[in-house]
Every structure is written in structure tokens, then in C-alpha cells.
Amino acid sequence: MVQSDFEGSMDPRDELVTHMGVLRAFALSLCRNSATADDLVQDTVMKAWKSIGSFEKGTNMRAWLFTILRNTYYTNHRKTRREVMDTDGHFAATMSVKPEHDGALAMTDFLVAFNQLPDEQREAITLVGASGFAYQEAAEMCGVATGTMKSRVNRARQRLVELLDLSDEDSMELTDSGTMAVLTAHLPVRRA
């Protein structure tokens, strides 16, 4: 436990480690590269550690960390704007997966579709769908109106349904555990 400068209370730095998984999932949704996501999470934790004095006790630590991560990502993104990215998924689409691996194929399909979403929609669906933030909390983190956040999530879900060629009978539930599993690539996701 870290020596606390916070009178008689637990140091908020002790809570940082509990948010690493969701921070990594959010970072992956933004930068679409696991090594870059790991660097982004590391930068976020370092910034949070250094700025722990600005954290207001009693507020949402996860929202504070997500805001730091998001701001760090966009600052870095502006610096590296000239790099070539696989924005249209062309290179990802050329990757082959053996047909007998349905779970891996479903996950690959989802990730290819997910990576085709605009940044704002990926960010919105990750915050609301995977990380469990309320629309209002996610909107505050992104600096937009709650209605804008709802629209982004809805458009992201609709676009994923189109990209994954799901019919009306197919379910497009982006639950916390399902989306988190796909985004963090720890568990295979299977189509029903």
C-alpha cells in the first residue's frame, strides 16, 4: 500500500491497478494495436500517478482514468497523423483464418467490422457497451452532449449489424462481458 497523503483514507493510487483491464480494452478500441494500447495504458497510469493530487476523492476514478487515456490518445494521434494506418481494413481482410475455428472467425469478423467504425463510434460503443459507463458519463468524458453519445452508440451498433451481415433474427447484443472479451481477445466469441 502506498503511503497516503490523504488524511486517514486509502490512497487512490492503490485503486489504479483495478482499472487496468478496462483501460486496456478502451485503449485497444482507440488505437487498434495491442502494443500501442499497452503503451497508452502505461502512459495513462504514469500520468494518473503523477497527478493523483488533482483526483477528487469521492468521484469516479475510472471516468478520470478514461479521460486521461482518451486525451493522451488524441494528443499522440495528432503527433503521428502522417503514419499509414489500415483504416479500410484492407490488410486485416487479407488475413486468413481456418474455417474450422468458428470462434476465432467470429472474433476476427467482429474485429474487422469494429475497426471500420469511425473513431467516435468505436469510442462510444467501448465506453457504453464494454466499460459499462452510463451515456451521461461517457458523454462527459468525450466532451459531447448525452444525446450525441446515444446517437454514436446507436450508429455504431447499426453499422456493426450491417458489416457483420446480421439479419433481423440475429441478436446484436453488445454486453459488457461479450464486448470486453472480443476487444481484449481473451475469449473467443461464437455466433449463435
GROMACS .gro file of C-alpha atoms in nm:
model
  192
    1MET     CA    1   0.000   0.000   0.000
    2VAL     CA    2   0.124   0.348  -0.084
    3GLN     CA    3   0.186   0.595   0.197
    4SER     CA    4  -0.118   0.819   0.186
    5ASP     CA    5  -0.114   1.197   0.173
    6PHE     CA    6  -0.493   1.175   0.203
    7GLU     CA    7  -0.586   1.223   0.569
    8GLY     CA    8  -0.672   0.885   0.721
    9SER     CA    9  -0.804   0.739   0.397
   10MET     CA   10  -0.682   0.485   0.148
   11ASP     CA   11  -0.455   0.630  -0.117
   12PRO     CA   12  -0.636   0.646  -0.454
   13ARG     CA   13  -0.318   0.518  -0.623
   14ASP     CA   14  -0.400   0.176  -0.473
   15GLU     CA   15  -0.715   0.170  -0.688
   16LEU     CA   16  -0.529   0.228  -1.018
   17VAL     CA   17  -0.447  -0.140  -1.074
   18THR     CA   18  -0.814  -0.243  -1.054
   19HIS     CA   19  -0.888  -0.049  -1.373
   20MET     CA   20  -0.607  -0.185  -1.591
   21GLY     CA   21  -0.825  -0.434  -1.783
   22VAL     CA   22  -1.089  -0.183  -1.885
   23LEU     CA   23  -0.824   0.077  -1.964
   24ARG     CA   24  -0.655  -0.170  -2.199
   25ALA     CA   25  -0.984  -0.257  -2.368
   26PHE     CA   26  -1.059   0.112  -2.419
   27ALA     CA   27  -0.707   0.175  -2.547
   28LEU     CA   28  -0.743  -0.115  -2.793
   29SER     CA   29  -1.070   0.028  -2.919
   30LEU     CA   30  -0.900   0.358  -2.991
   31CYS     CA   31  -0.567   0.256  -3.141
   32ARG     CA   32  -0.640  -0.098  -3.270
   33ASN     CA   33  -0.289  -0.222  -3.188
   34SER     CA   34  -0.210  -0.419  -2.873
   35ALA     CA   35   0.146  -0.289  -2.832
   36THR     CA   36   0.033   0.071  -2.877
   37ALA     CA   37  -0.259   0.007  -2.640
   38ASP     CA   38  -0.021  -0.124  -2.375
   39ASP     CA   39   0.198   0.186  -2.414
   40LEU     CA   40  -0.110   0.407  -2.392
   41VAL     CA   41  -0.224   0.238  -2.070
   42GLN     CA   42   0.124   0.271  -1.924
   43ASP     CA   43   0.135   0.643  -2.013
   44THR     CA   44  -0.211   0.687  -1.862
   45VAL     CA   45  -0.118   0.521  -1.534
   46MET     CA   46   0.203   0.723  -1.512
   47LYS     CA   47   0.014   1.048  -1.571
   48ALA     CA   48  -0.253   0.949  -1.319
   49TRP     CA   49   0.012   0.860  -1.061
   50LYS     CA   50   0.185   1.195  -1.105
   51SER     CA   51  -0.145   1.387  -1.100
   52ILE     CA   52  -0.314   1.197  -0.817
   53GLY     CA   53  -0.340   1.521  -0.624
   54SER     CA   54  -0.588   1.653  -0.880
   55PHE     CA   55  -0.817   1.349  -0.833
   56GLU     CA   56  -1.116   1.450  -0.625
   57LYS     CA   57  -1.186   1.192  -0.356
   58GLY     CA   58  -1.537   1.053  -0.388
   59THR     CA   59  -1.553   1.094  -0.766
   60ASN     CA   60  -1.535   0.821  -1.030
   61MET     CA   61  -1.172   0.703  -1.061
   62ARG     CA   62  -1.250   0.501  -1.376
   63ALA     CA   63  -1.401   0.802  -1.553
   64TRP     CA   64  -1.099   1.012  -1.452
   65LEU     CA   65  -0.859   0.749  -1.590
   66PHE     CA   66  -1.058   0.710  -1.912
   67THR     CA   67  -1.043   1.085  -1.964
   68ILE     CA   68  -0.665   1.083  -1.917
   69LEU     CA   69  -0.632   0.789  -2.158
   70ARG     CA   70  -0.857   0.949  -2.418
   71ASN     CA   71  -0.672   1.282  -2.402
   72THR     CA   72  -0.335   1.105  -2.422
   73TYR     CA   73  -0.451   0.906  -2.724
   74TYR     CA   74  -0.570   1.212  -2.915
   75THR     CA   75  -0.254   1.406  -2.829
   76ASN     CA   76  -0.040   1.118  -2.957
   77HIS     CA   77  -0.270   1.071  -3.258
   78ARG     CA   78  -0.222   1.432  -3.365
   79LYS     CA   79   0.156   1.385  -3.346
   80THR     CA   80   0.154   1.072  -3.562
   81ARG     CA   81  -0.118   1.168  -3.809
   82ARG     CA   82   0.107   1.109  -4.111
   83GLU     CA   83   0.157   0.738  -4.040
   84VAL     CA   84  -0.015   0.492  -4.273
   85MET     CA   85  -0.296   0.306  -4.100
   86ASP     CA   86  -0.512   0.018  -4.217
   87THR     CA   87  -0.825   0.232  -4.190
   88ASP     CA   88  -1.026   0.048  -4.454
   89GLY     CA   89  -0.934  -0.293  -4.312
   90HIS     CA   90  -0.773  -0.400  -4.641
   91PHE     CA   91  -0.473  -0.566  -4.477
   92ALA     CA   92  -0.682  -0.715  -4.198
   93ALA     CA   93  -0.925  -0.859  -4.454
   94THR     CA   94  -0.641  -1.042  -4.630
   95MET     CA   95  -0.557  -1.236  -4.316
   96SER     CA   96  -0.680  -1.592  -4.330
   97VAL     CA   97  -0.840  -1.794  -4.055
   98LYS     CA   98  -0.901  -2.166  -4.078
   99PRO     CA   99  -1.274  -2.233  -4.129
  100GLU     CA  100  -1.294  -2.492  -3.850
  101HIS     CA  101  -1.223  -2.223  -3.592
  102ASP     CA  102  -1.568  -2.069  -3.570
  103GLY     CA  103  -1.493  -1.875  -3.252
  104ALA     CA  104  -1.174  -1.726  -3.391
  105LEU     CA  105  -1.350  -1.647  -3.719
  106ALA     CA  106  -1.637  -1.473  -3.539
  107MET     CA  107  -1.389  -1.273  -3.335
  108THR     CA  108  -1.190  -1.183  -3.646
  109ASP     CA  109  -1.510  -1.080  -3.826
  110PHE     CA  110  -1.610  -0.863  -3.533
  111LEU     CA  111  -1.268  -0.700  -3.501
  112VAL     CA  112  -1.252  -0.624  -3.874
  113ALA     CA  113  -1.600  -0.470  -3.856
  114PHE     CA  114  -1.523  -0.289  -3.531
  115ASN     CA  115  -1.207  -0.138  -3.679
  116GLN     CA  116  -1.408   0.000  -3.972
  117LEU     CA  117  -1.618   0.216  -3.739
  118PRO     CA  118  -1.526   0.584  -3.717
  119ASP     CA  119  -1.318   0.674  -3.410
  120GLU     CA  120  -1.611   0.844  -3.234
  121GLN     CA  121  -1.836   0.538  -3.274
  122ARG     CA  122  -1.567   0.293  -3.159
  123GLU     CA  123  -1.500   0.510  -2.860
  124ALA     CA  124  -1.871   0.544  -2.775
  125ILE     CA  125  -1.955   0.175  -2.802
  126THR     CA  126  -1.649   0.082  -2.597
  127LEU     CA  127  -1.731   0.326  -2.319
  128VAL     CA  128  -2.102   0.239  -2.301
  129GLY     CA  129  -2.108  -0.123  -2.420
  130ALA     CA  130  -1.783  -0.267  -2.292
  131SER     CA  131  -1.690  -0.047  -1.998
  132GLY     CA  132  -2.038  -0.001  -1.858
  133PHE     CA  133  -2.041   0.375  -1.836
  134ALA     CA  134  -2.378   0.548  -1.844
  135TYR     CA  135  -2.444   0.757  -2.153
  136GLN     CA  136  -2.409   1.075  -1.947
  137GLU     CA  137  -2.072   0.969  -1.800
  138ALA     CA  138  -1.938   0.870  -2.142
  139ALA     CA  139  -2.064   1.197  -2.289
  140GLU     CA  140  -1.886   1.398  -2.019
  141MET     CA  141  -1.560   1.209  -2.079
  142CYS     CA  142  -1.580   1.282  -2.452
  143GLY     CA  143  -1.698   1.640  -2.411
  144VAL     CA  144  -2.024   1.590  -2.602
  145ALA     CA  145  -2.395   1.604  -2.523
  146THR     CA  146  -2.566   1.291  -2.388
  147GLY     CA  147  -2.784   1.275  -2.700
  148THR     CA  148  -2.475   1.279  -2.918
  149MET     CA  149  -2.330   0.986  -2.722
  150LYS     CA  150  -2.657   0.791  -2.760
  151SER     CA  151  -2.654   0.858  -3.135
  152ARG     CA  152  -2.293   0.743  -3.169
  153VAL     CA  153  -2.364   0.418  -2.984
  154ASN     CA  154  -2.679   0.355  -3.189
  155ARG     CA  155  -2.500   0.425  -3.519
  156ALA     CA  156  -2.211   0.200  -3.416
  157ARG     CA  157  -2.448  -0.086  -3.337
  158GLN     CA  158  -2.636  -0.037  -3.665
  159ARG     CA  159  -2.313  -0.028  -3.864
  160LEU     CA  160  -2.182  -0.342  -3.694
  161VAL     CA  161  -2.507  -0.521  -3.783
  162GLU     CA  162  -2.456  -0.416  -4.147
  163LEU     CA  163  -2.086  -0.505  -4.158
  164LEU     CA  164  -2.142  -0.843  -3.994
  165ASP     CA  165  -2.436  -0.909  -4.226
  166LEU     CA  166  -2.670  -0.996  -3.941
  167SER     CA  167  -3.038  -1.048  -4.016
  168ASP     CA  168  -3.326  -0.916  -3.809
  169GLU     CA  169  -3.341  -1.251  -3.628
  170ASP     CA  170  -2.975  -1.230  -3.527
  171SER     CA  171  -2.903  -1.072  -3.195
  172MET     CA  172  -2.657  -0.784  -3.175
  173GLU     CA  173  -2.622  -0.762  -2.801
  174LEU     CA  174  -2.300  -0.590  -2.704
  175THR     CA  175  -2.293  -0.692  -2.341
  176ASP     CA  176  -2.014  -0.595  -2.108
  177SER     CA  177  -1.854  -0.940  -2.097
  178GLY     CA  178  -1.903  -1.017  -2.466
  179THR     CA  179  -1.762  -0.692  -2.593
  180MET     CA  180  -1.481  -0.695  -2.341
  181ALA     CA  181  -1.385  -1.049  -2.445
  182VAL     CA  182  -1.369  -0.952  -2.811
  183LEU     CA  183  -1.185  -0.627  -2.751
  184THR     CA  184  -0.927  -0.780  -2.523
  185ALA     CA  185  -0.907  -1.101  -2.733
  186HIS     CA  186  -0.901  -1.325  -2.427
  187LEU     CA  187  -1.210  -1.533  -2.504
  188PRO     CA  188  -1.347  -1.645  -2.838
  189VAL     CA  189  -1.690  -1.516  -2.930
  190ARG     CA  190  -1.922  -1.758  -3.107
  191ARG     CA  191  -2.218  -1.670  -3.325
  192ALA     CA  192  -2.542  -1.835  -3.223
   0.00000   0.00000   0.00000
